[in-house]
């Protein structure tokens, strides 16, 4: 008897190591699979645990894309159902990266949105956290209402300048370079071999070295408040900047 036949416990299998029936691929435990390593039925892709998938690595059913855990998706990496886009965790989305349902836009966490980046419902605009809006709404800046929309902020020179602002980060300081003061403040270094140090002052140094015209652009933001700016950004705006 042929080796391939010995490996098959099902009937009418063309491939090897199949426990189901009528499989054209290998290592399938379901039925009528044309791909490999499927545990479902009627799959034409590979590594599917659901049924009727034409893509790969699906755990849901009736998917034509890849890596879907939901059902009837034509995109990829969807955990919801009936999505035509990619990376959706909601249902019935035709856009991408939606965590809500029935969105035709992208990056929506609400439902029934036609625009993008909405956290509310039934919006035909973008960046709305309300409902039934067709126009971009104004945003708060420095805790007060402004005449800017979020699109105005995204397109502003101030935002592009601040994107170059360094991050306040932590760095690992090994015990052999720690000062006596640091060892006293962080006795845990005897066990850990060092400590994580907050790197402060980098943002202030960046601001102090910024050209005056760029500082003026940032400080011309609607409702600019130097105290709030310092609290959030860690930058002290001095008189004469």
Short mmCIF file of C-alpha atoms in Angstrom, two decimals:
data_model
loop_
_atom_site.label_atom_id
_atom_site.label_comp_id
_atom_site.label_asym_id
_atom_site.label_seq_id
_atom_site.Cartn_x
_atom_site.Cartn_y
_atom_site.Cartn_z
CA UNK A 1 0.00 0.00 0.00
CA UNK A 2 1.26 3.49 -0.78
CA UNK A 3 2.57 5.62 2.10
CA UNK A 4 0.13 8.44 1.28
CA UNK A 5 -2.78 6.04 1.61
CA UNK A 6 -1.57 4.90 5.03
CA UNK A 7 -1.59 8.46 6.27
CA UNK A 8 -5.18 9.14 5.28
CA UNK A 9 -8.02 8.15 7.61
CA UNK A 10 -10.63 9.90 5.44
CA UNK A 11 -11.85 9.11 1.95
CA UNK A 12 -11.09 10.62 -1.45
CA UNK A 13 -8.19 12.72 -0.19
CA UNK A 14 -5.53 13.80 -2.67
CA UNK A 15 -3.11 15.11 -0.06
CA UNK A 16 -1.48 13.52 2.96
CA UNK A 17 -2.22 13.33 6.68
CA UNK A 18 -5.91 14.18 6.27
CA UNK A 19 -8.49 12.91 8.75
CA UNK A 20 -11.43 14.41 6.84
CA UNK A 21 -12.89 13.63 3.45
CA UNK A 22 -12.40 14.99 -0.06
CA UNK A 23 -9.41 17.18 0.81
CA UNK A 24 -7.02 18.36 -1.91
CA UNK A 25 -4.39 19.66 0.51
CA UNK A 26 -2.42 18.20 3.40
CA UNK A 27 -2.97 17.78 7.13
CA UNK A 28 -6.65 18.72 7.10
CA UNK A 29 -9.02 17.46 9.77
CA UNK A 30 -12.11 18.90 8.07
CA UNK A 31 -13.79 18.10 4.79
CA UNK A 32 -13.46 19.38 1.23
CA UNK A 33 -10.45 21.59 1.87
CA UNK A 34 -8.15 22.62 -0.99
CA UNK A 35 -5.53 24.14 1.29
CA UNK A 36 -3.37 22.76 4.08
CA UNK A 37 -3.68 22.44 7.85
CA UNK A 38 -7.39 23.26 7.95
CA UNK A 39 -9.57 22.00 10.79
CA UNK A 40 -12.76 23.40 9.24
CA UNK A 41 -14.63 22.54 6.07
CA UNK A 42 -14.70 23.87 2.51
CA UNK A 43 -11.56 25.99 2.91
CA UNK A 44 -9.41 26.94 -0.07
CA UNK A 45 -6.74 28.60 2.06
CA UNK A 46 -4.37 27.35 4.75
CA UNK A 47 -4.42 27.03 8.52
CA UNK A 48 -8.13 27.79 8.85
CA UNK A 49 -10.12 26.52 11.84
CA UNK A 50 -13.43 27.84 10.49
CA UNK A 51 -15.47 26.88 7.44
CA UNK A 52 -15.72 28.16 3.87
CA UNK A 53 -12.66 30.40 4.04
CA UNK A 54 -10.73 31.36 0.91
CA UNK A 55 -7.95 33.09 2.84
CA UNK A 56 -5.41 31.89 5.39
CA UNK A 57 -5.26 31.61 9.17
CA UNK A 58 -8.95 32.34 9.74
CA UNK A 59 -10.74 31.07 12.83
CA UNK A 60 -14.12 32.35 11.64
CA UNK A 61 -16.34 31.34 8.76
CA UNK A 62 -16.87 32.52 5.19
CA UNK A 63 -13.81 34.80 5.17
CA UNK A 64 -12.06 35.75 1.93
CA UNK A 65 -9.21 37.55 3.67
CA UNK A 66 -6.53 36.46 6.13
CA UNK A 67 -6.14 36.28 9.89
CA UNK A 68 -9.81 36.90 10.62
CA UNK A 69 -11.39 35.63 13.83
CA UNK A 70 -14.85 36.86 12.83
CA UNK A 71 -17.20 35.75 10.09
CA UNK A 72 -17.88 36.79 6.50
CA UNK A 73 -14.96 39.23 6.30
CA UNK A 74 -13.41 40.19 2.97
CA UNK A 75 -10.52 42.07 4.59
CA UNK A 76 -7.77 41.01 6.95
CA UNK A 77 -7.13 40.90 10.69
CA UNK A 78 -10.79 41.45 11.55
CA UNK A 79 -12.17 40.20 14.85
CA UNK A 80 -15.71 41.30 13.99
CA UNK A 81 -18.16 40.10 11.36
CA UNK A 82 -19.12 41.19 7.85
CA UNK A 83 -16.20 43.61 7.43
CA UNK A 84 -14.91 44.69 4.02
CA UNK A 85 -11.88 46.51 5.42
CA UNK A 86 -8.90 45.57 7.57
CA UNK A 87 -8.15 45.52 11.30
CA UNK A 88 -11.76 46.00 12.40
CA UNK A 89 -12.90 44.76 15.79
CA UNK A 90 -16.51 45.80 15.16
CA UNK A 91 -19.09 44.50 12.69
CA UNK A 92 -20.31 45.51 9.24
CA UNK A 93 -17.47 47.98 8.60
CA UNK A 94 -16.29 48.88 5.11
CA UNK A 95 -13.38 50.96 6.40
CA UNK A 96 -10.31 50.10 8.43
CA UNK A 97 -9.25 50.15 12.08
CA UNK A 98 -12.81 50.56 13.32
CA UNK A 99 -13.77 49.34 16.77
CA UNK A 100 -17.40 50.33 16.27
CA UNK A 101 -20.07 48.92 13.98
CA UNK A 102 -21.45 49.81 10.55
CA UNK A 103 -18.79 52.39 9.72
CA UNK A 104 -17.79 53.22 6.16
CA UNK A 105 -14.88 55.40 7.29
CA UNK A 106 -11.67 54.62 9.16
CA UNK A 107 -10.53 54.70 12.77
CA UNK A 108 -14.01 55.09 14.20
CA UNK A 109 -14.84 53.90 17.69
CA UNK A 110 -18.50 54.88 17.31
CA UNK A 111 -21.21 53.41 15.09
CA UNK A 112 -22.79 54.29 11.74
CA UNK A 113 -20.11 56.86 10.84
CA UNK A 114 -19.35 57.80 7.22
CA UNK A 115 -16.31 59.93 8.14
CA UNK A 116 -13.08 59.10 9.92
CA UNK A 117 -11.86 59.23 13.52
CA UNK A 118 -15.29 59.63 15.07
CA UNK A 119 -15.95 58.46 18.62
CA UNK A 120 -19.64 59.38 18.38
CA UNK A 121 -22.42 57.87 16.28
CA UNK A 122 -24.15 58.69 12.98
CA UNK A 123 -21.64 61.33 11.88
CA UNK A 124 -20.99 62.35 8.30
CA UNK A 125 -17.91 64.32 9.25
CA UNK A 126 -14.57 63.55 10.92
CA UNK A 127 -13.20 63.88 14.47
CA UNK A 128 -16.64 64.12 16.07
CA UNK A 129 -17.44 62.81 19.54
CA UNK A 130 -21.07 63.79 19.14
CA UNK A 131 -23.88 62.43 16.99
CA UNK A 132 -25.49 63.38 13.67
CA UNK A 133 -22.85 65.98 12.76
CA UNK A 134 -22.08 66.94 9.18
CA UNK A 135 -19.51 69.65 9.91
CA UNK A 136 -16.22 69.67 11.79
CA UNK A 137 -16.79 70.87 15.32
CA UNK A 138 -14.68 73.39 17.21
CA UNK A 139 -12.27 72.09 19.83
CA UNK A 140 -11.15 73.18 23.28
CA UNK A 141 -7.61 74.49 23.60
CA UNK A 142 -6.06 75.10 27.00
CA UNK A 143 -9.34 74.26 28.71
CA UNK A 144 -11.32 76.91 26.82
CA UNK A 145 -13.45 76.91 23.66
CA UNK A 146 -11.57 77.96 20.53
CA UNK A 147 -12.44 78.79 16.94
CA UNK A 148 -10.25 75.93 15.72
CA UNK A 149 -11.36 72.53 14.45
CA UNK A 150 -9.22 69.46 15.01
CA UNK A 151 -8.27 69.68 11.33
CA UNK A 152 -6.96 73.21 11.98
CA UNK A 153 -4.77 71.78 14.73
CA UNK A 154 -3.50 68.93 12.58
CA UNK A 155 -2.52 71.37 9.82
CA UNK A 156 -1.03 74.00 12.12
CA UNK A 157 2.61 75.07 12.15
CA UNK A 158 2.57 74.88 15.95
CA UNK A 159 1.80 71.17 15.84
CA UNK A 160 4.63 70.49 13.39
CA UNK A 161 7.04 72.42 15.60
CA UNK A 162 5.98 70.53 18.73
CA UNK A 163 6.32 67.19 16.95
CA UNK A 164 10.09 67.72 17.20
CA UNK A 165 9.88 68.15 20.95
CA UNK A 166 11.88 65.35 22.61
CA UNK A 167 10.17 62.83 24.84
CA UNK A 168 10.85 62.85 28.54
CA UNK A 169 12.18 59.34 28.93
CA UNK A 170 13.83 57.11 31.47
CA UNK A 171 17.28 55.63 31.20
CA UNK A 172 18.94 52.75 33.06
CA UNK A 173 21.77 53.84 35.35
CA UNK A 174 23.98 50.91 36.43
CA UNK A 175 25.20 50.82 40.02
CA UNK A 176 28.85 51.37 39.14
CA UNK A 177 28.16 54.85 37.73
CA UNK A 178 25.64 55.95 40.38
CA UNK A 179 26.54 58.88 42.57
CA UNK A 180 26.49 58.58 46.36
CA UNK A 181 23.33 60.69 46.39
CA UNK A 182 21.62 58.39 43.88
CA UNK A 183 22.62 55.33 45.89
CA UNK A 184 21.12 56.88 49.00
CA UNK A 185 17.90 57.79 47.20
CA UNK A 186 17.65 54.39 45.45
CA UNK A 187 18.87 51.68 47.88
CA UNK A 188 17.10 49.10 45.70
CA UNK A 189 20.12 49.28 43.38
CA UNK A 190 21.80 46.73 45.69
CA UNK A 191 19.25 44.18 44.45
CA UNK A 192 18.51 45.42 40.94
CA UNK A 193 22.05 46.50 40.05
CA UNK A 194 20.91 50.03 39.19
CA UNK A 195 17.82 52.20 38.76
CA UNK A 196 15.72 53.88 36.11
CA UNK A 197 16.35 57.62 36.02
CA UNK A 198 13.88 60.14 34.68
CA UNK A 199 15.63 62.22 32.06
CA UNK A 200 14.35 65.70 32.70
CA UNK A 201 15.29 68.99 31.18
CA UNK A 202 15.56 67.77 27.60
CA UNK A 203 12.35 69.47 26.60
CA UNK A 204 13.34 72.68 28.33
CA UNK A 205 16.72 72.64 26.59
CA UNK A 206 14.98 72.04 23.27
CA UNK A 207 12.65 74.98 23.88
CA UNK A 208 15.45 77.28 25.02
CA UNK A 209 17.32 76.54 21.81
CA UNK A 210 14.29 77.03 19.59
CA UNK A 211 14.25 80.03 17.25
CA UNK A 212 12.16 82.94 18.52
CA UNK A 213 9.84 82.88 15.51
CA UNK A 214 9.00 79.24 16.23
CA UNK A 215 8.35 80.00 19.89
CA UNK A 216 6.03 82.81 18.81
CA UNK A 217 4.08 80.39 16.59
CA UNK A 218 3.53 77.99 19.49
CA UNK A 219 2.62 80.76 21.91
CA UNK A 220 0.15 82.18 19.39
CA UNK A 221 -2.06 79.10 19.76
CA UNK A 222 -5.60 80.12 20.73
CA UNK A 223 -5.99 80.48 24.51
CA UNK A 224 -2.27 79.79 25.08
CA UNK A 225 -1.64 79.43 28.80
CA UNK A 226 1.98 79.14 29.94
CA UNK A 227 1.04 77.42 33.21
CA UNK A 228 -0.97 74.71 31.46
CA UNK A 229 1.79 74.41 28.86
CA UNK A 230 4.35 73.83 31.61
CA UNK A 231 2.11 71.33 33.42
CA UNK A 232 1.61 69.21 30.31
CA UNK A 233 4.75 69.75 28.24
CA UNK A 234 7.18 70.35 31.10
CA UNK A 235 8.41 73.55 29.43
CA UNK A 236 8.74 76.80 31.34
CA UNK A 237 7.98 79.70 29.02
CA UNK A 238 10.09 82.53 30.33
CA UNK A 239 9.42 86.25 29.94
CA UNK A 240 11.17 87.48 26.83
CA UNK A 241 10.84 84.18 24.93
#
